CSV table of C-alpha atoms in Angstrom, one decimal:
chain,number,residue,atom,x,y,z
A,30,UNK,CA,-22.6,-26.1,11.0
A,31,UNK,CA,-25.5,-25.3,13.4
A,32,UNK,CA,-26.2,-29.1,13.8
A,33,UNK,CA,-23.0,-29.4,15.7
A,34,UNK,CA,-24.7,-27.4,18.5
A,35,UNK,CA,-27.6,-29.8,18.8
A,36,UNK,CA,-31.0,-28.3,19.7
A,37,UNK,CA,-29.4,-24.9,20.4
A,38,UNK,CA,-27.9,-24.9,16.9
A,39,UNK,CA,-31.3,-25.7,15.3
A,40,UNK,CA,-32.9,-22.8,17.2
A,41,UNK,CA,-30.2,-20.5,16.0
A,42,UNK,CA,-30.6,-21.5,12.4
A,43,UNK,CA,-34.4,-21.2,12.7
A,44,UNK,CA,-34.3,-17.6,14.0
A,45,UNK,CA,-31.7,-16.5,11.5
A,46,UNK,CA,-34.0,-17.8,8.7
A,47,UNK,CA,-36.9,-15.9,10.1
A,48,UNK,CA,-35.0,-12.6,10.2
A,49,UNK,CA,-33.3,-12.9,6.9
A,50,UNK,CA,-33.5,-9.2,5.9
A,51,UNK,CA,-32.0,-7.9,9.1
A,52,UNK,CA,-29.5,-10.7,9.4
A,53,UNK,CA,-28.4,-10.3,5.8
A,54,UNK,CA,-27.8,-6.6,6.3
A,55,UNK,CA,-25.7,-7.2,9.4
A,56,UNK,CA,-23.7,-10.0,7.7
A,57,UNK,CA,-23.1,-7.8,4.6
A,58,UNK,CA,-21.9,-4.9,6.8
A,59,UNK,CA,-19.3,-7.2,8.4
A,60,UNK,CA,-18.3,-8.7,5.1
A,61,UNK,CA,-17.9,-5.3,3.4
A,62,UNK,CA,-15.6,-4.1,6.2
A,63,UNK,CA,-13.3,-7.1,5.9
A,64,UNK,CA,-13.5,-7.2,2.1
A,65,UNK,CA,-12.5,-3.5,2.0
A,66,UNK,CA,-9.4,-4.1,4.1
A,67,UNK,CA,-8.3,-7.3,2.4
A,68,UNK,CA,-8.9,-5.7,-1.0
A,69,UNK,CA,-7.0,-2.6,-0.1
A,70,UNK,CA,-4.1,-4.7,1.2
A,71,UNK,CA,-4.1,-6.7,-2.0
A,72,UNK,CA,-4.1,-3.6,-4.1
A,73,UNK,CA,-1.2,-1.9,-2.2
A,74,UNK,CA,0.9,-5.1,-2.2
A,75,UNK,CA,0.3,-5.6,-5.9
A,76,UNK,CA,1.4,-2.1,-6.7
A,77,UNK,CA,4.5,-2.4,-4.6
A,78,UNK,CA,5.5,-6.1,-4.9
A,79,UNK,CA,4.8,-6.5,-8.6
A,80,UNK,CA,5.2,-3.0,-10.1
A,81,UNK,CA,7.5,-0.9,-7.9
A,82,UNK,CA,9.8,-3.5,-6.2
A,83,UNK,CA,11.3,-5.0,-9.3
A,84,UNK,CA,12.6,-1.6,-10.4
A,85,UNK,CA,13.8,-0.8,-6.9
A,86,UNK,CA,15.7,-4.1,-6.7
A,87,UNK,CA,17.1,-3.5,-10.2
A,88,UNK,CA,18.5,-0.1,-9.2
A,89,UNK,CA,20.0,-1.6,-6.0
A,90,UNK,CA,22.0,-4.0,-8.1
A,91,UNK,CA,23.9,-1.0,-9.5
A,92,UNK,CA,25.9,-1.2,-6.3
A,93,UNK,CA,25.5,2.6,-5.7
A,94,UNK,CA,25.9,4.7,-2.7
A,95,UNK,CA,23.6,7.6,-1.6
A,96,UNK,CA,25.2,10.8,-0.3
A,97,UNK,CA,22.7,13.0,1.4
A,98,UNK,CA,22.1,15.4,4.3
A,99,UNK,CA,19.3,13.1,5.6
A,100,UNK,CA,19.5,9.5,6.7
A,101,UNK,CA,17.2,7.8,4.1
A,102,UNK,CA,17.5,4.4,5.9
A,103,UNK,CA,16.0,5.9,9.1
A,104,UNK,CA,12.7,6.8,7.4
A,105,UNK,CA,10.8,10.0,8.3
A,106,UNK,CA,12.9,10.5,11.4
A,107,UNK,CA,15.9,10.9,9.2
A,108,UNK,CA,14.4,13.9,7.6
A,109,UNK,CA,13.1,15.6,10.7
A,110,UNK,CA,16.7,16.2,12.0
A,111,UNK,CA,17.8,18.1,9.0
A,112,UNK,CA,17.1,21.8,8.4
A,113,UNK,CA,18.1,21.8,4.7
A,114,UNK,CA,17.7,18.6,2.7
A,115,UNK,CA,19.6,19.8,-0.3
A,116,UNK,CA,23.3,19.2,-0.8
A,117,UNK,CA,25.3,22.3,-1.3
A,118,UNK,CA,27.1,22.7,-4.7
A,119,UNK,CA,30.5,22.9,-2.8
A,120,UNK,CA,29.8,19.5,-1.3
A,121,UNK,CA,29.0,17.9,-4.6
A,122,UNK,CA,32.0,19.5,-6.3
A,123,UNK,CA,34.4,18.4,-3.5
A,124,UNK,CA,33.2,14.7,-3.7
A,125,UNK,CA,33.5,14.7,-7.5
A,126,UNK,CA,36.9,16.3,-7.4
A,127,UNK,CA,38.3,14.0,-4.7
A,128,UNK,CA,37.0,10.9,-6.6
A,129,UNK,CA,37.6,12.1,-10.1
A,130,UNK,CA,37.8,9.4,-12.7
A,131,UNK,CA,36.9,6.6,-10.2
A,132,UNK,CA,33.1,7.2,-9.9
A,133,UNK,CA,30.0,7.9,-11.9
A,134,UNK,CA,27.5,10.2,-10.3
A,135,UNK,CA,23.9,11.3,-10.7
A,136,UNK,CA,22.3,14.2,-8.8
A,137,UNK,CA,18.8,13.4,-7.5
A,138,UNK,CA,16.6,16.4,-7.9
A,139,UNK,CA,12.8,16.5,-7.6
A,140,UNK,CA,9.9,18.6,-8.8
A,141,UNK,CA,6.1,18.3,-8.5
A,142,UNK,CA,4.5,18.5,-12.0
A,143,UNK,CA,0.8,17.5,-12.0
A,144,UNK,CA,0.8,16.6,-15.7
A,145,UNK,CA,3.7,14.2,-15.2
A,146,UNK,CA,2.4,12.7,-11.9
A,147,UNK,CA,1.9,8.9,-12.0
A,148,UNK,CA,-0.2,8.8,-8.8
A,149,UNK,CA,-2.6,11.6,-8.2
A,150,UNK,CA,-1.5,15.2,-8.9
A,151,UNK,CA,1.2,15.7,-6.3
A,152,UNK,CA,3.5,12.7,-6.9
A,153,UNK,CA,7.0,13.8,-7.6
A,154,UNK,CA,9.1,13.7,-10.8
A,155,UNK,CA,12.8,13.4,-11.1
A,156,UNK,CA,15.1,16.0,-12.6
A,157,UNK,CA,18.1,14.0,-13.8
A,158,UNK,CA,21.1,14.4,-16.1
A,159,UNK,CA,20.4,12.3,-19.2
A,160,UNK,CA,24.0,11.2,-19.6
A,161,UNK,CA,24.2,9.9,-16.0
A,162,UNK,CA,20.8,8.2,-16.6
A,163,UNK,CA,22.1,6.5,-19.7
A,164,UNK,CA,25.2,5.3,-17.8
A,165,UNK,CA,23.0,3.7,-15.1
A,166,UNK,CA,21.5,1.5,-17.8
A,167,UNK,CA,18.0,0.1,-17.1
A,168,UNK,CA,18.3,0.7,-13.3
A,169,UNK,CA,16.1,3.8,-13.4
A,170,UNK,CA,14.3,3.7,-16.8
A,171,UNK,CA,13.5,0.8,-19.2
A,172,UNK,CA,12.1,1.8,-22.6
A,173,UNK,CA,8.9,0.2,-24.0
A,174,UNK,CA,8.7,2.9,-26.7
A,175,UNK,CA,11.8,4.6,-28.0
A,176,UNK,CA,15.5,4.1,-27.1
A,177,UNK,CA,18.5,6.1,-26.0
A,178,UNK,CA,19.5,6.9,-29.6
A,179,UNK,CA,16.3,8.8,-30.2
A,180,UNK,CA,15.7,10.0,-26.6
A,181,UNK,CA,19.1,11.5,-25.8
A,182,UNK,CA,18.9,14.4,-28.3
A,183,UNK,CA,15.4,15.3,-27.1
A,184,UNK,CA,16.6,15.2,-23.5
A,185,UNK,CA,19.5,17.5,-24.3
A,186,UNK,CA,17.4,19.9,-26.2
A,187,UNK,CA,15.4,21.8,-23.5
A,188,UNK,CA,12.6,20.0,-21.6
A,189,UNK,CA,12.7,16.4,-22.6
A,190,UNK,CA,10.7,13.9,-20.4
A,191,UNK,CA,10.6,10.2,-19.9
A,192,UNK,CA,7.2,9.0,-18.8
A,193,UNK,CA,5.3,5.8,-17.9
A,194,UNK,CA,2.6,4.5,-20.3
A,195,UNK,CA,-0.1,5.6,-17.9
A,196,UNK,CA,1.0,9.3,-18.2
A,197,UNK,CA,1.5,9.0,-21.9
A,198,UNK,CA,-2.0,7.5,-22.3
A,199,UNK,CA,-3.6,10.2,-20.2
A,200,UNK,CA,-2.2,12.9,-22.5
A,201,UNK,CA,-2.4,10.8,-25.6
A,202,UNK,CA,1.2,11.4,-26.6
A,203,UNK,CA,4.0,9.3,-28.2
A,204,UNK,CA,7.8,9.7,-28.3
A,205,UNK,CA,8.8,12.8,-30.1
A,206,UNK,CA,5.4,14.6,-29.5
A,207,UNK,CA,5.1,17.8,-27.5
A,208,UNK,CA,3.6,17.9,-24.0
A,209,UNK,CA,2.9,21.1,-22.2
A,210,UNK,CA,3.3,21.0,-18.4
A,211,UNK,CA,3.1,23.4,-15.5
A,212,UNK,CA,6.4,25.0,-14.4
A,213,UNK,CA,7.4,27.3,-11.6
A,214,UNK,CA,6.4,30.4,-13.6
A,215,UNK,CA,3.7,29.1,-15.9
A,216,UNK,CA,3.4,26.6,-18.9
A,217,UNK,CA,6.5,24.8,-20.1
A,218,UNK,CA,6.8,23.2,-23.5
A,219,UNK,CA,8.3,19.8,-23.2
A,220,UNK,CA,8.8,16.8,-25.6
A,221,UNK,CA,8.2,13.2,-24.8
A,222,UNK,CA,11.6,11.6,-25.2
A,223,UNK,CA,10.5,8.0,-24.4
A,224,UNK,CA,7.9,5.9,-22.7
A,225,UNK,CA,8.7,3.0,-20.3
A,226,UNK,CA,9.1,1.8,-16.8
A,227,UNK,CA,10.6,4.5,-14.5
A,228,UNK,CA,12.1,4.1,-11.0
A,229,UNK,CA,9.2,4.1,-8.5
A,230,UNK,CA,6.8,5.2,-11.2
A,231,UNK,CA,8.2,8.8,-11.2
A,232,UNK,CA,8.5,10.6,-14.5
A,233,UNK,CA,11.9,11.9,-15.4
A,234,UNK,CA,12.6,15.4,-16.7
A,235,UNK,CA,15.9,16.4,-18.2
A,236,UNK,CA,18.1,18.3,-15.8
A,237,UNK,CA,18.7,21.0,-18.5
A,238,UNK,CA,15.1,22.1,-17.8
A,239,UNK,CA,15.6,22.6,-14.0
A,240,UNK,CA,15.3,26.4,-14.1
A,241,UNK,CA,11.7,26.0,-15.4
A,242,UNK,CA,10.7,24.1,-12.3
A,243,UNK,CA,10.8,24.6,-8.5
A,244,UNK,CA,14.2,23.0,-8.1
A,245,UNK,CA,15.7,23.2,-4.6
A,246,UNK,CA,19.0,21.6,-5.4
A,247,UNK,CA,20.1,18.0,-5.3
A,248,UNK,CA,18.4,16.0,-2.5
A,249,UNK,CA,21.0,13.3,-2.8
A,250,UNK,CA,24.1,12.4,-4.9
A,251,UNK,CA,24.0,8.8,-6.3
A,252,UNK,CA,27.5,7.4,-6.8
A,253,UNK,CA,28.6,4.0,-8.3
A,254,UNK,CA,32.0,2.7,-9.4
A,255,UNK,CA,33.4,3.6,-12.8
A,256,UNK,CA,34.3,0.6,-15.0
A,257,UNK,CA,37.3,-1.2,-13.7
A,258,UNK,CA,37.1,0.2,-10.2
A,259,UNK,CA,37.2,-2.2,-7.3
A,260,UNK,CA,34.1,-1.5,-5.2
A,261,UNK,CA,35.4,-2.3,-1.7
A,262,UNK,CA,38.5,0.0,-2.0
A,263,UNK,CA,36.4,2.7,-3.6
A,264,UNK,CA,33.8,2.5,-0.7
A,265,UNK,CA,36.6,3.0,1.9
A,266,UNK,CA,38.1,6.0,0.0
A,267,UNK,CA,34.6,7.5,-0.5
A,268,UNK,CA,33.8,7.1,3.2
A,269,UNK,CA,36.9,9.0,4.1
A,270,UNK,CA,35.9,11.9,1.9
A,271,UNK,CA,32.4,12.0,3.2
A,272,UNK,CA,33.6,11.9,6.8
A,273,UNK,CA,35.4,15.2,6.2
A,274,UNK,CA,32.2,16.9,5.1
A,275,UNK,CA,29.9,18.3,7.8
A,276,UNK,CA,26.3,17.3,7.8
A,277,UNK,CA,26.6,14.7,5.1
A,278,UNK,CA,25.8,11.0,5.3
A,279,UNK,CA,26.7,8.0,3.2
A,280,UNK,CA,24.5,5.0,2.7
A,281,UNK,CA,24.0,2.1,0.4
A,282,UNK,CA,21.2,2.3,-2.2
A,283,UNK,CA,20.5,-1.3,-1.2
A,284,UNK,CA,19.7,-0.1,2.4
A,285,UNK,CA,17.1,2.3,1.0
A,286,UNK,CA,15.5,-0.5,-0.9
A,287,UNK,CA,15.5,-2.7,2.2
A,288,UNK,CA,13.9,0.1,4.1
A,289,UNK,CA,11.1,0.4,1.6
A,290,UNK,CA,10.5,-3.3,1.8
A,291,UNK,CA,10.3,-3.0,5.7
A,292,UNK,CA,7.8,-0.2,5.4
A,293,UNK,CA,5.6,-2.3,3.2
A,294,UNK,CA,5.9,-5.3,5.5
A,295,UNK,CA,4.7,-3.2,8.4
A,296,UNK,CA,1.7,-2.0,6.4
A,297,UNK,CA,-0.5,-5.0,7.3
A,298,UNK,CA,-0.3,-4.1,11.0
A,299,UNK,CA,-1.7,-0.7,10.3
A,300,UNK,CA,-4.5,-2.1,8.1
A,301,UNK,CA,-5.3,-4.7,10.8
A,302,UNK,CA,-5.9,-1.8,13.2
A,303,UNK,CA,-8.3,-0.2,10.7
A,304,UNK,CA,-10.0,-3.6,10.3
A,305,UNK,CA,-10.6,-3.7,14.1
A,306,UNK,CA,-12.1,-0.2,13.9
A,307,UNK,CA,-14.3,-1.2,11.0
A,308,UNK,CA,-15.5,-4.3,12.9
A,309,UNK,CA,-16.2,-2.2,16.0
A,310,UNK,CA,-18.5,0.0,13.9
A,311,UNK,CA,-20.1,-3.0,12.3
A,312,UNK,CA,-20.6,-4.5,15.7
A,313,UNK,CA,-23.1,-1.8,16.5
A,314,UNK,CA,-25.3,-3.4,13.8
A,315,UNK,CA,-25.0,-6.7,15.7
A,316,UNK,CA,-26.1,-5.0,18.9
A,317,UNK,CA,-29.2,-3.6,17.2
A,318,UNK,CA,-30.0,-6.9,15.5
A,319,UNK,CA,-29.6,-8.7,18.9
A,320,UNK,CA,-31.8,-6.3,20.8
A,321,UNK,CA,-34.5,-6.3,18.2
A,322,UNK,CA,-34.4,-10.1,17.8
A,323,UNK,CA,-34.6,-10.8,21.6
A,324,UNK,CA,-37.4,-8.2,22.1
A,325,UNK,CA,-39.5,-9.8,19.3
A,326,UNK,CA,-39.1,-13.2,20.8
A,327,UNK,CA,-39.7,-12.6,24.5
A,328,UNK,CA,-42.7,-14.9,24.6
A,329,UNK,CA,-40.8,-17.6,22.8
A,330,UNK,CA,-37.8,-17.2,25.1
A,331,UNK,CA,-40.2,-17.2,28.1
A,332,UNK,CA,-41.6,-20.5,26.9
A,333,UNK,CA,-38.2,-22.0,26.6
A,334,UNK,CA,-37.5,-20.9,30.1
A,335,UNK,CA,-40.8,-22.4,31.3
A,336,UNK,CA,-40.0,-25.8,29.9
A,337,UNK,CA,-36.6,-25.9,31.7
A,338,UNK,CA,-34.1,-23.9,29.7
A,339,UNK,CA,-31.7,-21.9,31.9
A,340,UNK,CA,-30.8,-18.3,31.4
A,341,UNK,CA,-27.3,-19.5,30.4
A,342,UNK,CA,-28.7,-21.7,27.7
A,343,UNK,CA,-31.0,-19.0,26.3
A,344,UNK,CA,-28.1,-16.5,26.4
A,345,UNK,CA,-25.9,-19.0,24.6
A,346,UNK,CA,-28.5,-19.3,21.9
A,347,UNK,CA,-28.7,-15.5,21.4
A,348,UNK,CA,-24.9,-15.0,21.5
A,349,UNK,CA,-24.5,-17.9,19.2
A,350,UNK,CA,-26.6,-16.2,16.6
A,351,UNK,CA,-24.3,-13.2,16.7
A,352,UNK,CA,-21.2,-15.4,16.5
A,353,UNK,CA,-22.6,-17.2,13.5
A,354,UNK,CA,-23.4,-13.9,11.7
A,355,UNK,CA,-19.8,-12.9,12.4
A,356,UNK,CA,-18.4,-16.1,11.0
A,357,UNK,CA,-20.5,-15.9,7.9
A,358,UNK,CA,-19.5,-12.2,7.4
A,359,UNK,CA,-15.9,-13.1,8.0
A,360,UNK,CA,-15.9,-15.9,5.3
A,361,UNK,CA,-17.8,-13.7,2.8
A,362,UNK,CA,-15.5,-10.7,3.5
A,363,UNK,CA,-12.3,-12.9,3.1
A,364,UNK,CA,-13.6,-14.4,-0.2
A,365,UNK,CA,-14.7,-11.0,-1.4
A,366,UNK,CA,-11.4,-9.3,-0.5
A,367,UNK,CA,-9.4,-12.0,-2.2
A,368,UNK,CA,-11.6,-11.6,-5.3
A,369,UNK,CA,-11.0,-7.9,-5.3
A,370,UNK,CA,-7.2,-8.6,-5.1
A,371,UNK,CA,-7.4,-11.0,-8.1
A,372,UNK,CA,-9.5,-8.6,-10.1
A,373,UNK,CA,-7.0,-5.7,-9.5
A,374,UNK,CA,-4.1,-7.9,-10.5
A,375,UNK,CA,-5.5,-9.3,-13.7
A,376,UNK,CA,-7.3,-6.2,-15.0
A,377,UNK,CA,-4.9,-3.4,-13.9
A,378,UNK,CA,-1.8,-5.4,-14.9
A,379,UNK,CA,1.6,-3.8,-15.4
A,380,UNK,CA,1.2,-2.2,-18.8
A,381,UNK,CA,0.4,1.2,-17.4
A,382,UNK,CA,3.7,1.1,-15.4
A,383,UNK,CA,5.7,-0.1,-18.3
A,384,UNK,CA,5.9,-3.7,-16.9
A,385,UNK,CA,4.7,-5.4,-20.0
A,386,UNK,CA,6.2,-8.8,-19.2
A,387,UNK,CA,4.2,-9.3,-16.0
A,388,UNK,CA,2.6,-12.8,-15.8
A,389,UNK,CA,-0.8,-11.8,-14.4
A,390,UNK,CA,-2.2,-15.0,-12.9
A,391,UNK,CA,0.9,-15.9,-10.9
A,392,UNK,CA,1.0,-12.2,-9.8
A,393,UNK,CA,-2.6,-12.4,-8.7
A,394,UNK,CA,-1.9,-15.5,-6.7
A,395,UNK,CA,1.1,-13.8,-5.0
A,396,UNK,CA,-1.2,-10.8,-4.2
A,397,UNK,CA,-3.8,-13.0,-2.7
A,398,UNK,CA,-1.3,-14.7,-0.5
A,399,UNK,CA,0.1,-11.3,0.6
A,400,UNK,CA,-3.4,-10.1,1.5
A,401,UNK,CA,-4.6,-13.3,3.2
A,402,UNK,CA,-3.2,-12.8,6.7
A,403,UNK,CA,-5.5,-9.9,7.2
A,404,UNK,CA,-8.4,-12.0,6.0
A,405,UNK,CA,-7.5,-14.8,8.4
A,406,UNK,CA,-7.3,-12.3,11.3
A,407,UNK,CA,-10.7,-10.9,10.3
A,408,UNK,CA,-12.2,-14.4,10.0
A,409,UNK,CA,-11.1,-15.1,13.6
A,410,UNK,CA,-11.9,-11.7,15.1
A,411,UNK,CA,-15.3,-11.2,13.5
A,412,UNK,CA,-17.1,-13.9,15.5
A,413,UNK,CA,-15.4,-12.8,18.7
A,414,UNK,CA,-16.3,-9.2,18.2
A,415,UNK,CA,-19.9,-10.1,17.4
A,416,UNK,CA,-20.1,-12.4,20.4
A,417,UNK,CA,-18.9,-9.6,22.7
A,418,UNK,CA,-21.3,-7.1,21.1
A,419,UNK,CA,-24.3,-9.4,21.6
A,420,UNK,CA,-23.3,-10.7,25.1
A,421,UNK,CA,-24.1,-7.5,27.0
A,422,UNK,CA,-27.6,-6.7,25.6
A,423,UNK,CA,-28.5,-10.4,25.8
A,424,UNK,CA,-27.4,-10.6,29.4
A,425,UNK,CA,-29.3,-7.4,30.2
A,426,UNK,CA,-32.6,-8.3,28.5
A,427,UNK,CA,-32.7,-11.9,29.6
A,428,UNK,CA,-32.5,-11.2,33.3
A,429,UNK,CA,-35.2,-12.5,35.6
A,430,UNK,CA,-37.5,-15.5,35.6
A,431,UNK,CA,-39.6,-16.9,32.8
A,432,UNK,CA,-42.6,-14.9,34.1
A,433,UNK,CA,-40.5,-11.7,33.9
A,434,UNK,CA,-39.6,-12.4,30.2
A,435,UNK,CA,-43.3,-12.1,29.2
A,436,UNK,CA,-44.4,-8.5,28.6
A,437,UNK,CA,-47.3,-7.2,30.7
A,438,UNK,CA,-50.2,-6.5,28.4
A,439,UNK,CA,-52.3,-5.0,31.2
């Protein structure tokens, strides 16, 4: 590559070889910054696209509507305009009474139970009615161990829970075994009713156990057509009922799924911002490397000036060294980040989420493609940032004539 720059390129390569330790540290710093961002992007996209999204899309195919006090499709701004997120019992009762026999419903309630959390210790769990959950089919839970015949009695008898394989493995429990969790007023004895793939990875607690947890009421009411009902006519009648209720909104579950996809699609822009910040920090190393390298070679640079090299040519050589370090760091970072994404996909897999049929290598390839745009940006930006970081010190140090470049030894 340096041969394309002629004599300047050969001088660049020669100096980088002479300062291998310092150059290697600078390059690895740049590569680590890019690999971290690309790997993180790949990990997040794998979790969402391969593990969460299929269940979200499956639930959206139920053709359900969400009745809530907040506008779910508006994101966080939809929550900020609502004083009380919970639907009142009167609101739920009025909707069910007005549409009696034409709809199937499920109240969405939430609780934070550390022992049942799939992600960290503060991820939420659902409190759901087991009969409504069974009517929804596989939209919100797909069994990998157990079935509805064995799970329903356990869910109806006190605190029954449906968990992901990751939660079950963490506590070393199987269907039918007890699992003690933390409730609002202390320990609660629950029973594992089934293991499988839950909606958005959230464990499910039987609604009959809501008094044992910090339940603030239904955050939303999920409604879908009863068998034999025509969806378009039902939607119009349901909208009329909702319009008569103050402070209540009606939306499609599909809209919520689309909003989640949009949020994930916007994530790379945020990570690209973090990438620029990481490169800005790494550029400080380039400045140090440039200053040290130029200072050590002042006699050599003075000799080049003495035999006819201009300040612009010498400056181009110094800045070119920084650009080459940025390019090498960008390539290594992109390759390393893609490797991290592949490792995550093929080693983490989907078994812990109950997605046992995930084809790992195609999933890994999709993950790499999703993470690659950030790597391409880094590959382009790294040499530019390194060039800018080296230009100012090179311009400052290389001022003056050839005689000025030689240090005075007294």
